[in-house]
Amino acid sequence: MTKRPNILWICTDQQRWDTIHRLGNAHIRTPAQDGLAERGTAFLRAYTQSPICTPSRASMLTGRYPASHHVYRNGNAFFPPNETLVTRILADHGYDCGLVGKLHLSAAKYHEKRTDDGYRVFHWNHHPTPDAARGDAYEHWLRHEKKVDPQALYRDKGAFVGAGVPAEYHQSTWCAEMATRFITDRRDGPWCLSLNFFDPHAPFDAPPEALARVNAAALPLPLWRPSDAERWRDFERVDQQQKKPVDPTIRRNAAPAPPPKERDHDKVASHVPEDYDALQVKANYYAMIEHLDAQVARILAALRDSGQEEDTLVLFHSDHGELLGDHGLVLKGCRFFEGLVHVPMLWRWPGRVQAGLESDALVELVDIAPTLLEAAGIAVPWQMQGRSLLPILEGRADPHVHKAQVVSEFKDAIGGHPDHTHGSMVYDGRWKSVIYHGHPKGEIFDHASDPGEFENLWDDATIRAERLKAHLDGLAATISAGPPRSALY
């Protein structure tokens, strides 16, 4: 029997697909992610099941679509007890499972109510800014190991954009330290570590050391045409964290907005300043990723130095992206532009996963759980709807073909928005259709001629009829048919 691999599962929060140097971004430095791509496989067209945290994480941990697990909202009172996490299955088969950072399967403002998650080690921290003296693992580390007062450390932080806490005290640094401790623990069997950084989630507050290394003026502006301002009016009722459109081509040198009175990162959207400076935001965002990348490098070094590199499957991806000024939008919500739904995904397992492969197959976050189980030699339960990527990773399948389409949904995901929008996206690699259910207008983009998604073809009746049929088929395919059939009747 092949030895079961350890699993190092790294998930960042709100990282766009186009933020890795090796994969085409010349303006960012990501040597650790570059190394994973060089020595492993990069999926160039990976998509999230939802452009918001909780439903996305529910999908990647269960291998099921939102239409089947019914977890659509941030802030849910609890996670459905009938749903099974892949980490629970791994633990039941002898894996020592641990979590560092976010989980966010249910409401997490102060403490998150755990489900039967399978984690023996649980170093939980939802977001770095202390809400109160709640005593989570990151706050405990700051107070008792770093000997700093978390409340004082963050007292003047929390602005929409501006330098954050020093790298020494940063949440990404804490994640790396906790991950290294878990990896180097003595144990007899295989392990699985779910490592969930908060960055590069807003607010855009990179460590000052990292921010100093990024030249904002040298960065490209977001995707924008004047027609984006006109298009905003068609979708102004759609739930979106940002309240007003911005023109990202206008440089502004105003001071950062004051920090919000309530330190709640899910409400940071209401504090988007009107003097928004797209390049300063992007500089901070890139600096957050570069600091995070340096912490990933530390973790990978610990893996190598402990003699476990050859026996460990490493996965790096994000839960969803960030609009980052594209089309006059920032943060997230019920929109399905590439910057928000297209995510990075890298796999490395020396001797098993193909090195240097860049696959352009359409893949989804629901495909993660069955892939991990197949790699561990564990049968994939019937409830999982994702399809294992291991045949592509090991060179047993066509690296250009996996699924005919990918699907993403948003349904009343952000609290406090009056429309309670339900939107869905179906994308087949060329055509992307978006329906805002109950709204008169949707979006259709042809990536063959319009990869920037500027030309909405919704008003072309012939195209709309064809794409809506495909959209309905794709959306219907995400609904589980239930238990497997054992007889004709």
CSV table of C-alpha atoms in Angstrom, one decimal:
chain,number,residue,atom,x,y,z
A,1,MET,CA,0.0,0.0,0.0
A,2,THR,CA,1.3,3.5,-0.9
A,3,LYS,CA,2.2,5.5,2.2
A,4,ARG,CA,-0.5,8.0,3.0
A,5,PRO,CA,0.7,11.6,2.6
A,6,ASN,CA,0.6,14.3,5.1
A,7,ILE,CA,-1.6,17.2,3.9
A,8,LEU,CA,-0.6,20.9,4.2
A,9,TRP,CA,-3.8,22.7,3.1
A,10,ILE,CA,-3.2,26.5,2.8
A,11,CYS,CA,-6.2,28.7,2.1
A,12,THR,CA,-5.8,32.5,1.9
A,13,ASP,CA,-8.7,34.9,2.2
A,14,GLN,CA,-9.8,37.0,-0.7
A,15,GLN,CA,-6.7,36.4,-3.0
A,16,ARG,CA,-7.3,37.0,-6.7
A,17,TRP,CA,-6.1,34.5,-9.3
A,18,ASP,CA,-3.7,37.0,-10.9
A,19,THR,CA,-1.4,37.6,-7.9
A,20,ILE,CA,1.4,35.1,-8.5
A,21,HIS,CA,4.6,36.2,-10.2
A,22,ARG,CA,5.4,33.0,-12.0
A,23,LEU,CA,1.9,32.8,-13.5
A,24,GLY,CA,2.1,36.2,-15.1
A,25,ASN,CA,2.1,39.1,-12.6
A,26,ALA,CA,5.4,40.9,-13.0
A,27,HIS,CA,4.5,43.5,-10.3
A,28,ILE,CA,4.4,41.2,-7.3
A,29,ARG,CA,7.1,39.0,-5.6
A,30,THR,CA,5.8,35.6,-4.6
A,31,PRO,CA,8.8,33.2,-4.5
A,32,ALA,CA,7.1,30.6,-2.3
A,33,GLN,CA,4.0,30.4,-4.5
A,34,ASP,CA,6.3,30.4,-7.5
A,35,GLY,CA,8.2,27.5,-6.1
A,36,LEU,CA,5.0,25.5,-5.5
A,37,ALA,CA,4.0,26.1,-9.2
A,38,GLU,CA,7.5,25.2,-10.4
A,39,ARG,CA,7.7,22.0,-8.5
A,40,GLY,CA,4.0,21.2,-8.7
A,41,THR,CA,0.8,21.8,-10.8
A,42,ALA,CA,-1.0,25.1,-11.2
A,43,PHE,CA,-4.6,25.2,-12.2
A,44,LEU,CA,-5.0,28.4,-14.2
A,45,ARG,CA,-8.8,28.3,-14.2
A,46,ALA,CA,-10.0,27.5,-10.7
A,47,TYR,CA,-13.3,29.0,-9.5
A,48,THR,CA,-15.0,29.5,-6.2
A,49,GLN,CA,-18.5,28.2,-5.4
A,50,SER,CA,-19.4,31.6,-3.9
A,51,PRO,CA,-17.8,35.1,-3.9
A,52,ILE,CA,-18.2,35.3,-0.2
A,53,CYS,CA,-16.5,33.4,2.7
A,54,THR,CA,-18.8,31.1,4.5
A,55,PRO,CA,-20.6,29.4,1.5
A,56,SER,CA,-17.2,29.1,-0.2
A,57,ARG,CA,-15.6,27.4,2.8
A,58,ALA,CA,-18.5,25.1,3.3
A,59,SER,CA,-18.2,24.0,-0.3
A,60,MET,CA,-14.5,23.3,-0.2
A,61,LEU,CA,-14.7,21.4,3.1
A,62,THR,CA,-17.7,19.3,2.2
A,63,GLY,CA,-17.1,18.8,-1.6
A,64,ARG,CA,-20.7,20.0,-2.1
A,65,TYR,CA,-22.4,22.9,-3.9
A,66,PRO,CA,-24.3,25.6,-1.9
A,67,ALA,CA,-27.6,24.3,-3.5
A,68,SER,CA,-27.0,21.0,-1.7
A,69,HIS,CA,-25.4,22.0,1.6
A,70,HIS,CA,-27.6,25.1,1.9
A,71,VAL,CA,-24.9,27.2,3.5
A,72,TYR,CA,-25.3,30.5,1.7
A,73,ARG,CA,-24.9,33.2,4.3
A,74,ASN,CA,-22.1,34.7,6.4
A,75,GLY,CA,-23.2,34.9,10.0
A,76,ASN,CA,-25.2,31.7,10.2
A,77,ALA,CA,-26.2,30.6,13.7
A,78,PHE,CA,-24.7,27.2,13.1
A,79,PHE,CA,-23.4,24.8,10.5
A,80,PRO,CA,-25.8,22.1,9.4
A,81,PRO,CA,-25.1,19.1,11.6
A,82,ASN,CA,-25.9,16.6,8.8
A,83,GLU,CA,-23.0,17.9,6.7
A,84,THR,CA,-19.7,16.1,6.9
A,85,LEU,CA,-16.4,17.9,6.6
A,86,VAL,CA,-13.5,16.2,4.8
A,87,THR,CA,-11.3,16.8,7.9
A,88,ARG,CA,-13.7,14.7,9.9
A,89,ILE,CA,-13.4,11.9,7.4
A,90,LEU,CA,-9.6,12.2,7.5
A,91,ALA,CA,-9.5,12.1,11.3
A,92,ASP,CA,-11.8,9.0,11.3
A,93,HIS,CA,-9.1,7.3,9.1
A,94,GLY,CA,-6.2,8.0,11.3
A,95,TYR,CA,-5.1,11.5,10.4
A,96,ASP,CA,-4.1,13.9,13.1
A,97,CYS,CA,-5.9,17.1,12.0
A,98,GLY,CA,-5.3,20.7,13.1
A,99,LEU,CA,-6.5,24.1,12.2
A,100,VAL,CA,-4.7,27.5,12.3
A,101,GLY,CA,-6.6,30.7,11.6
A,102,LYS,CA,-10.1,31.0,10.2
A,103,LEU,CA,-12.8,28.4,9.9
A,104,HIS,CA,-15.9,30.6,9.3
A,105,LEU,CA,-18.5,27.9,8.8
A,106,SER,CA,-20.9,29.8,11.0
A,107,ALA,CA,-21.1,33.2,12.8
A,108,ALA,CA,-17.6,34.3,13.9
A,109,LYS,CA,-17.8,37.8,15.3
A,110,TYR,CA,-16.5,36.9,18.7
A,111,HIS,CA,-16.4,33.1,18.9
A,112,GLU,CA,-17.4,30.5,16.3
A,113,LYS,CA,-19.6,27.6,17.2
A,114,ARG,CA,-17.7,24.5,16.1
A,115,THR,CA,-19.2,21.7,14.2
A,116,ASP,CA,-17.9,18.1,14.3
A,117,ASP,CA,-14.8,19.2,12.4
A,118,GLY,CA,-12.2,16.5,13.2
A,119,TYR,CA,-9.6,19.0,14.4
A,120,ARG,CA,-7.5,17.8,17.4
A,121,VAL,CA,-5.6,21.1,17.4
A,122,PHE,CA,-7.7,24.2,17.1
A,123,HIS,CA,-5.7,27.5,17.0
A,124,TRP,CA,-8.7,29.6,15.9
A,125,ASN,CA,-8.6,33.3,14.9
A,126,HIS,CA,-11.2,34.8,12.6
A,127,HIS,CA,-9.6,38.2,12.0
A,128,PRO,CA,-6.7,39.9,13.6
A,129,THR,CA,-8.3,43.1,15.0
A,130,PRO,CA,-9.5,42.3,18.5
A,131,ASP,CA,-13.2,42.8,18.8
A,132,ALA,CA,-13.0,42.5,22.6
A,133,ALA,CA,-11.1,40.5,25.2
A,134,ARG,CA,-12.3,37.3,23.7
A,135,GLY,CA,-9.2,35.2,24.2
A,136,ASP,CA,-8.8,33.6,20.8
A,137,ALA,CA,-5.5,31.9,19.9
A,138,TYR,CA,-3.9,34.9,18.1
A,139,GLU,CA,-4.8,37.3,20.9
A,140,HIS,CA,-3.4,34.8,23.4
A,141,TRP,CA,-0.1,34.6,21.4
A,142,LEU,CA,0.2,38.4,21.4
A,143,ARG,CA,-0.5,38.8,25.0
A,144,HIS,CA,1.4,35.9,26.5
A,145,GLU,CA,4.2,35.2,24.1
A,146,LYS,CA,4.9,38.5,22.4
A,147,LYS,CA,4.1,40.4,25.7
A,148,VAL,CA,2.0,43.1,23.9
A,149,ASP,CA,-1.5,44.3,24.6
A,150,PRO,CA,-3.6,43.3,21.6
A,151,GLN,CA,-6.1,46.1,22.3
A,152,ALA,CA,-3.3,48.7,22.4
A,153,LEU,CA,-1.5,47.2,19.3
A,154,TYR,CA,-4.6,47.7,17.2
A,155,ARG,CA,-6.1,50.8,18.8
A,156,ASP,CA,-5.1,53.1,15.9
A,157,LYS,CA,-5.5,50.5,13.2
A,158,GLY,CA,-8.6,49.4,11.2
A,159,ALA,CA,-8.6,52.1,8.5
A,160,PHE,CA,-9.7,51.0,5.1
A,161,VAL,CA,-6.2,51.5,3.7
A,162,GLY,CA,-3.0,52.2,5.6
A,163,ALA,CA,0.0,50.5,7.2
A,164,GLY,CA,-0.9,47.8,9.7
A,165,VAL,CA,0.9,46.3,12.6
A,166,PRO,CA,4.6,45.4,12.3
A,167,ALA,CA,5.4,42.1,10.7
A,168,GLU,CA,6.6,40.6,14.1
A,169,TYR,CA,3.1,40.8,15.5
A,170,HIS,CA,1.1,40.2,12.3
A,171,GLN,CA,-1.6,37.5,12.0
A,172,SER,CA,0.2,35.9,9.1
A,173,THR,CA,3.3,35.6,11.2
A,174,TRP,CA,1.4,34.0,14.0
A,175,CYS,CA,-0.1,31.6,11.4
A,176,ALA,CA,3.3,30.5,10.3
A,177,GLU,CA,4.5,30.0,13.9
A,178,MET,CA,1.5,27.9,14.8
A,179,ALA,CA,1.8,25.9,11.6
A,180,THR,CA,5.5,25.2,12.2
A,181,ARG,CA,4.7,23.9,15.7
A,182,PHE,CA,2.0,21.6,14.4
A,183,ILE,CA,4.2,20.3,11.5
A,184,THR,CA,7.1,19.5,13.8
A,185,ASP,CA,5.1,17.7,16.5
A,186,ARG,CA,6.1,14.1,17.2
A,187,ARG,CA,3.5,11.7,16.0
A,188,ASP,CA,3.2,8.2,14.5
A,189,GLY,CA,0.7,8.6,11.7
A,190,PRO,CA,-0.1,11.1,8.9
A,191,TRP,CA,-1.4,14.6,9.6
A,192,CYS,CA,-3.5,17.2,7.9
A,193,LEU,CA,-3.1,20.9,8.7
A,194,SER,CA,-5.8,23.4,7.6
A,195,LEU,CA,-3.9,26.7,7.6
A,196,ASN,CA,-6.2,29.7,7.0
A,197,PHE,CA,-4.6,33.1,6.7
A,198,PHE,CA,-6.8,36.2,7.1
A,199,ASP,CA,-4.8,38.2,4.5
A,200,PRO,CA,-5.2,39.6,1.9
A,201,HIS,CA,-8.8,40.3,3.1
A,202,ALA,CA,-9.6,44.0,3.7
A,203,PRO,CA,-8.8,46.3,5.4
A,204,PHE,CA,-5.8,46.9,3.2
A,205,ASP,CA,-3.3,47.2,6.1
A,206,ALA,CA,0.0,45.5,5.2
A,207,PRO,CA,2.9,45.4,7.7
A,208,PRO,CA,4.8,48.7,7.1
A,209,GLU,CA,8.0,46.7,6.3
A,210,ALA,CA,6.2,44.9,3.4
A,211,LEU,CA,4.4,48.1,2.2
A,212,ALA,CA,7.7,50.0,2.0
A,213,ARG,CA,8.9,47.5,-0.7
A,214,VAL,CA,6.0,48.1,-3.0
A,215,ASN,CA,6.0,51.1,-5.4
A,216,ALA,CA,2.3,52.0,-5.9
A,217,ALA,CA,3.1,54.3,-8.8
A,218,ALA,CA,4.5,51.5,-10.8
A,219,LEU,CA,1.4,49.3,-10.5
A,220,PRO,CA,-1.2,49.0,-13.3
A,221,LEU,CA,-4.6,50.5,-12.8
A,222,PRO,CA,-7.6,48.3,-12.3
A,223,LEU,CA,-9.8,47.3,-15.3
A,224,TRP,CA,-11.9,50.3,-16.1
A,225,ARG,CA,-13.8,52.1,-18.9
A,226,PRO,CA,-16.2,55.0,-18.5
A,227,SER,CA,-19.0,52.7,-19.5
A,228,ASP,CA,-18.5,51.0,-16.1
A,229,ALA,CA,-20.1,54.0,-14.4
A,230,GLU,CA,-23.2,53.6,-16.6
A,231,ARG,CA,-23.4,49.9,-16.0
A,232,TRP,CA,-23.4,50.5,-12.2
A,233,ARG,CA,-26.9,51.9,-12.5
A,234,ASP,CA,-28.2,48.6,-13.9
A,235,PHE,CA,-27.1,46.7,-10.8
A,236,GLU,CA,-27.1,49.3,-8.0
A,237,ARG,CA,-29.7,47.4,-6.1
A,238,VAL,CA,-27.7,44.2,-6.1
A,239,ASP,CA,-26.1,43.4,-2.7
A,240,GLN,CA,-22.5,44.7,-2.7
A,241,GLN,CA,-20.2,45.7,0.2
A,242,GLN,CA,-19.3,48.9,-1.7
A,243,LYS,CA,-22.0,51.5,-1.6
A,244,LYS,CA,-20.9,53.8,-4.5
A,245,PRO,CA,-18.9,53.4,-7.7
A,246,VAL,CA,-15.4,54.7,-7.9
A,247,ASP,CA,-13.2,55.8,-10.9
A,248,PRO,CA,-9.9,54.0,-10.2
A,249,THR,CA,-8.1,56.1,-12.8
A,250,ILE,CA,-8.2,59.2,-10.5
A,251,ARG,CA,-5.2,59.4,-8.2
A,252,ARG,CA,-6.0,60.9,-4.8
A,253,ASN,CA,-3.5,61.7,-2.0
A,254,ALA,CA,-5.9,62.1,0.9
A,255,ALA,CA,-5.2,60.7,4.3
A,256,PRO,CA,-6.7,57.2,5.1
A,257,ALA,CA,-10.2,57.1,6.3
A,258,PRO,CA,-10.5,57.0,10.1
A,259,PRO,CA,-10.9,53.5,11.6
A,260,PRO,CA,-14.5,52.3,12.1
A,261,LYS,CA,-15.9,52.6,15.6
A,262,GLU,CA,-17.0,49.0,15.5
A,263,ARG,CA,-14.1,46.7,14.8
A,264,ASP,CA,-15.9,44.3,12.5
A,265,HIS,CA,-14.1,43.3,9.3
A,266,ASP,CA,-17.3,42.1,7.7
A,267,LYS,CA,-18.6,45.7,8.0
A,268,VAL,CA,-15.5,47.4,6.7
A,269,ALA,CA,-17.3,48.0,3.4
A,270,SER,CA,-19.4,50.8,4.8
A,271,HIS,CA,-16.2,52.6,5.5
A,272,VAL,CA,-14.8,52.7,1.9
A,273,PRO,CA,-13.6,56.3,1.7
A,274,GLU,CA,-14.9,58.5,-1.1
A,275,ASP,CA,-11.2,59.6,-1.7
A,276,TYR,CA,-10.4,56.0,-2.6
A,277,ASP,CA,-7.0,55.7,-4.3
A,278,ALA,CA,-6.9,52.5,-6.4
A,279,LEU,CA,-3.1,52.2,-6.5
A,280,GLN,CA,-2.6,52.7,-2.8
A,281,VAL,CA,-5.2,50.0,-2.2
A,282,LYS,CA,-3.4,47.7,-4.7
A,283,ALA,CA,0.0,48.4,-3.2
A,284,ASN,CA,-1.3,47.4,0.3
A,285,TYR,CA,-3.0,44.3,-1.2
A,286,TYR,CA,0.2,43.2,-2.9
A,287,ALA,CA,2.2,43.9,0.2
A,288,MET,CA,-0.1,41.7,2.2
A,289,ILE,CA,0.3,38.9,-0.2
A,290,GLU,CA,4.1,39.3,-0.3
A,291,HIS,CA,4.3,39.2,3.5
A,292,LEU,CA,2.0,36.1,3.5
A,293,ASP,CA,4.2,34.5,0.9
A,294,ALA,CA,7.2,35.0,3.1
A,295,GLN,CA,5.4,33.1,5.9
A,296,VAL,CA,4.5,30.3,3.5
A,297,ALA,CA,8.2,30.1,2.7
A,298,ARG,CA,9.0,29.7,6.5
A,299,ILE,CA,6.4,26.9,6.7
A,300,LEU,CA,7.8,25.0,3.6
A,301,ALA,CA,11.3,25.3,5.1
A,302,ALA,CA,10.1,23.7,8.3
A,303,LEU,CA,8.6,20.9,6.3
A,304,ARG,CA,11.8,20.4,4.4
A,305,ASP,CA,14.1,20.7,7.5
A,306,SER,CA,12.0,18.2,9.4
A,307,GLY,CA,12.4,15.6,6.6
A,308,GLN,CA,8.7,15.5,5.7
A,309,GLU,CA,8.7,17.3,2.3
A,310,GLU,CA,8.7,14.2,0.2
A,311,ASP,CA,5.8,12.8,2.2
A,312,THR,CA,3.5,15.8,2.1
A,313,LEU,CA,0.9,16.9,-0.3
A,314,VAL,CA,0.7,20.7,-0.3
A,315,LEU,CA,-2.3,22.6,-1.5
A,316,PHE,CA,-2.4,26.4,-1.9
A,317,HIS,CA,-5.5,28.3,-2.9
A,318,SER,CA,-8.0,31.0,-1.8
A,319,ASP,CA,-11.6,31.0,-0.8
A,320,HIS,CA,-12.6,33.8,-3.3
A,321,GLY,CA,-11.0,36.8,-4.9
A,322,GLU,CA,-11.2,40.6,-4.5
A,323,LEU,CA,-12.6,43.2,-7.0
A,324,LEU,CA,-9.7,45.6,-6.2
A,325,GLY,CA,-11.1,48.5,-8.3
A,326,ASP,CA,-12.0,46.5,-11.4
A,327,HIS,CA,-15.1,48.1,-13.1
A,328,GLY,CA,-15.2,50.7,-10.3
A,329,LEU,CA,-15.8,48.0,-7.6
A,330,VAL,CA,-13.9,47.0,-4.5
A,331,LEU,CA,-14.3,44.2,-1.9
A,332,LYS,CA,-17.0,41.6,-2.7
A,333,GLY,CA,-20.7,41.0,-3.0
A,334,CYS,CA,-23.1,39.6,-5.5
A,335,ARG,CA,-20.9,40.2,-8.6
A,336,PHE,CA,-19.1,37.6,-10.6
A,337,PHE,CA,-16.2,39.4,-12.4
A,338,GLU,CA,-13.0,37.3,-12.8
A,339,GLY,CA,-11.2,39.2,-10.0
A,340,LEU,CA,-13.8,37.9,-7.5
A,341,VAL,CA,-14.6,34.4,-8.5
A,342,HIS,CA,-11.3,33.2,-10.2
A,343,VAL,CA,-8.8,32.0,-7.6
A,344,PRO,CA,-5.2,30.6,-7.5
A,345,MET,CA,-4.8,26.9,-7.0
A,346,LEU,CA,-1.4,25.1,-6.6
A,347,TRP,CA,-0.6,21.5,-5.7
A,348,ARG,CA,2.7,19.9,-4.9
A,349,TRP,CA,3.6,16.3,-3.9
A,350,PRO,CA,7.1,15.3,-4.9
A,351,GLY,CA,7.1,12.2,-7.1
A,352,ARG,CA,3.3,12.1,-7.5
A,353,VAL,CA,2.1,15.5,-8.7
A,354,GLN,CA,3.5,16.6,-12.1
A,355,ALA,CA,6.1,19.4,-11.8
A,356,GLY,CA,5.7,22.5,-13.8
A,357,LEU,CA,2.3,21.7,-15.2
A,358,GLU,CA,0.0,24.6,-15.9
A,359,SER,CA,-3.5,23.1,-16.5
A,360,ASP,CA,-6.1,25.2,-18.1
A,361,ALA,CA,-8.9,22.8,-17.2
A,362,LEU,CA,-12.0,24.3,-15.5
A,363,VAL,CA,-11.9,23.3,-11.8
A,364,GLU,CA,-13.8,24.3,-8.7
A,365,LEU,CA,-13.3,24.4,-5.0
A,366,VAL,CA,-15.7,21.5,-4.6
A,367,ASP,CA,-13.1,19.4,-6.3
A,368,ILE,CA,-10.6,19.8,-3.4
A,369,ALA,CA,-12.2,17.4,-0.8
A,370,PRO,CA,-12.5,14.3,-3.2
A,371,THR,CA,-8.9,15.0,-4.3
A,372,LEU,CA,-7.6,14.9,-0.8
A,373,LEU,CA,-9.5,11.7,0.0
A,374,GLU,CA,-8.3,9.9,-3.1
A,375,ALA,CA,-4.7,11.0,-2.4
A,376,ALA,CA,-5.1,9.5,1.1
A,377,GLY,CA,-6.5,6.3,-0.2
A,378,ILE,CA,-9.9,6.9,1.3
A,379,ALA,CA,-13.2,6.2,-0.6
A,380,VAL,CA,-15.0,9.3,-1.6
A,381,PRO,CA,-18.5,9.3,0.0
A,382,TRP,CA,-21.6,9.5,-2.3
A,383,GLN,CA,-22.5,12.9,-0.9
A,384,MET,CA,-19.6,14.7,-2.4
A,385,GLN,CA,-20.3,16.3,-5.7
A,386,GLY,CA,-16.8,17.5,-6.6
A,387,ARG,CA,-14.5,15.5,-8.9
A,388,SER,CA,-11.0,14.5,-7.9
A,389,LEU,CA,-8.2,16.3,-9.6
A,390,LEU,CA,-5.7,13.5,-8.8
A,391,PRO,CA,-5.8,12.0,-12.4
A,392,ILE,CA,-4.7,15.3,-13.8
A,393,LEU,CA,-2.2,15.9,-11.0
A,394,GLU,CA,-0.6,12.5,-11.6
A,395,GLY,CA,-0.6,12.7,-15.4
A,396,ARG,CA,-3.4,10.1,-15.9
A,397,ALA,CA,-5.9,12.5,-17.5
A,398,ASP,CA,-6.0,15.2,-20.0
A,399,PRO,CA,-4.8,18.4,-18.3
A,400,HIS,CA,-7.0,20.5,-20.5
A,401,VAL,CA,-10.3,18.9,-19.6
A,402,HIS,CA,-12.1,18.4,-16.3
A,403,LYS,CA,-15.5,20.0,-16.3
A,404,ALA,CA,-17.8,21.4,-18.9
A,405,GLN,CA,-18.7,24.4,-16.8
A,406,VAL,CA,-18.1,25.9,-13.3
A,407,VAL,CA,-20.9,27.4,-11.1
A,408,SER,CA,-20.8,30.1,-8.5
A,409,GLU,CA,-23.7,31.4,-6.3
A,410,PHE,CA,-24.5,34.3,-4.0
A,411,LYS,CA,-27.8,34.2,-2.0
A,412,ASP,CA,-28.5,36.8,0.7
A,413,ALA,CA,-24.9,36.3,1.8
A,414,ILE,CA,-24.2,39.6,3.5
A,415,GLY,CA,-26.3,40.8,6.4
A,416,GLY,CA,-27.8,44.2,6.5
A,417,HIS,CA,-28.4,44.5,2.7
A,418,PRO,CA,-32.1,45.2,1.8
A,419,ASP,CA,-32.3,43.4,-1.5
A,420,HIS,CA,-31.3,39.9,-0.2
A,421,THR,CA,-30.0,39.3,-3.7
A,422,HIS,CA,-29.7,35.8,-5.2
A,423,GLY,CA,-27.3,35.7,-8.1
A,424,SER,CA,-25.7,32.8,-10.0
A,425,MET,CA,-23.0,32.4,-12.5
A,426,VAL,CA,-22.3,29.7,-15.1
A,427,TYR,CA,-19.0,29.8,-17.0
A,428,ASP,CA,-17.9,27.3,-19.7
A,429,GLY,CA,-14.5,28.6,-20.4
A,430,ARG,CA,-15.7,31.1,-23.0
A,431,TRP,CA,-19.2,32.2,-22.1
A,432,LYS,CA,-20.1,33.6,-18.7
A,433,SER,CA,-23.7,34.1,-17.8
A,434,VAL,CA,-24.9,35.9,-14.7
A,435,ILE,CA,-28.5,36.0,-13.5
A,436,TYR,CA,-29.6,38.3,-10.6
A,437,HIS,CA,-32.8,36.4,-9.8
A,438,GLY,CA,-35.7,38.7,-9.6
A,439,HIS,CA,-33.9,41.5,-11.3
A,440,PRO,CA,-34.7,42.6,-14.9
A,441,LYS,CA,-31.2,42.5,-16.2
A,442,GLY,CA,-28.3,40.1,-16.1
A,443,GLU,CA,-24.8,39.8,-17.7
A,444,ILE,CA,-23.4,37.7,-20.5
A,445,PHE,CA,-19.7,38.0,-21.4
A,446,ASP,CA,-17.8,36.3,-24.3
A,447,HIS,CA,-14.2,35.8,-23.1
A,448,ALA,CA,-13.1,34.9,-26.6
A,449,SER,CA,-13.4,38.6,-27.6
A,450,ASP,CA,-13.8,40.3,-24.2
A,451,PRO,CA,-11.7,38.8,-21.4
A,452,GLY,CA,-12.0,42.0,-19.4
A,453,GLU,CA,-15.8,41.7,-19.2
A,454,PHE,CA,-16.6,45.1,-20.5
A,455,GLU,CA,-19.3,44.3,-23.2
A,456,ASN,CA,-22.5,43.0,-21.6
A,457,LEU,CA,-24.3,41.0,-24.3
A,458,TRP,CA,-27.5,40.5,-22.3
A,459,ASP,CA,-29.6,42.6,-24.7
A,460,ASP,CA,-28.8,40.3,-27.7
A,461,ALA,CA,-32.0,38.1,-27.6
A,462,THR,CA,-30.4,35.2,-29.6
A,463,ILE,CA,-27.3,35.0,-27.4
A,464,ARG,CA,-29.4,35.4,-24.2
A,465,ALA,CA,-31.8,32.6,-25.1
A,466,GLU,CA,-28.9,30.2,-25.8
A,467,ARG,CA,-26.9,31.1,-22.7
A,468,LEU,CA,-29.9,31.0,-20.4
A,469,LYS,CA,-30.6,27.4,-21.4
A,470,ALA,CA,-26.9,26.5,-20.6
A,471,HIS,CA,-27.2,28.5,-17.4
A,472,LEU,CA,-30.2,26.6,-16.3
A,473,ASP,CA,-28.6,23.3,-17.1
A,474,GLY,CA,-25.4,24.2,-15.2
A,475,LEU,CA,-27.3,25.5,-12.1
A,476,ALA,CA,-29.6,22.4,-12.0
A,477,ALA,CA,-26.5,20.1,-12.0
A,478,THR,CA,-25.4,21.5,-8.6
A,479,ILE,CA,-28.5,20.0,-6.9
A,480,SER,CA,-27.8,16.6,-5.3
A,481,ALA,CA,-30.0,13.7,-6.4
A,482,GLY,CA,-29.6,12.2,-2.9
A,483,PRO,CA,-28.4,8.7,-1.9
A,484,PRO,CA,-27.2,6.3,-4.6
A,485,ARG,CA,-29.7,4.0,-6.3
A,486,SER,CA,-29.7,0.4,-5.2
A,487,ALA,CA,-32.7,-0.9,-7.2
A,488,LEU,CA,-35.0,0.1,-10.1
A,489,TYR,CA,-37.8,0.9,-7.6
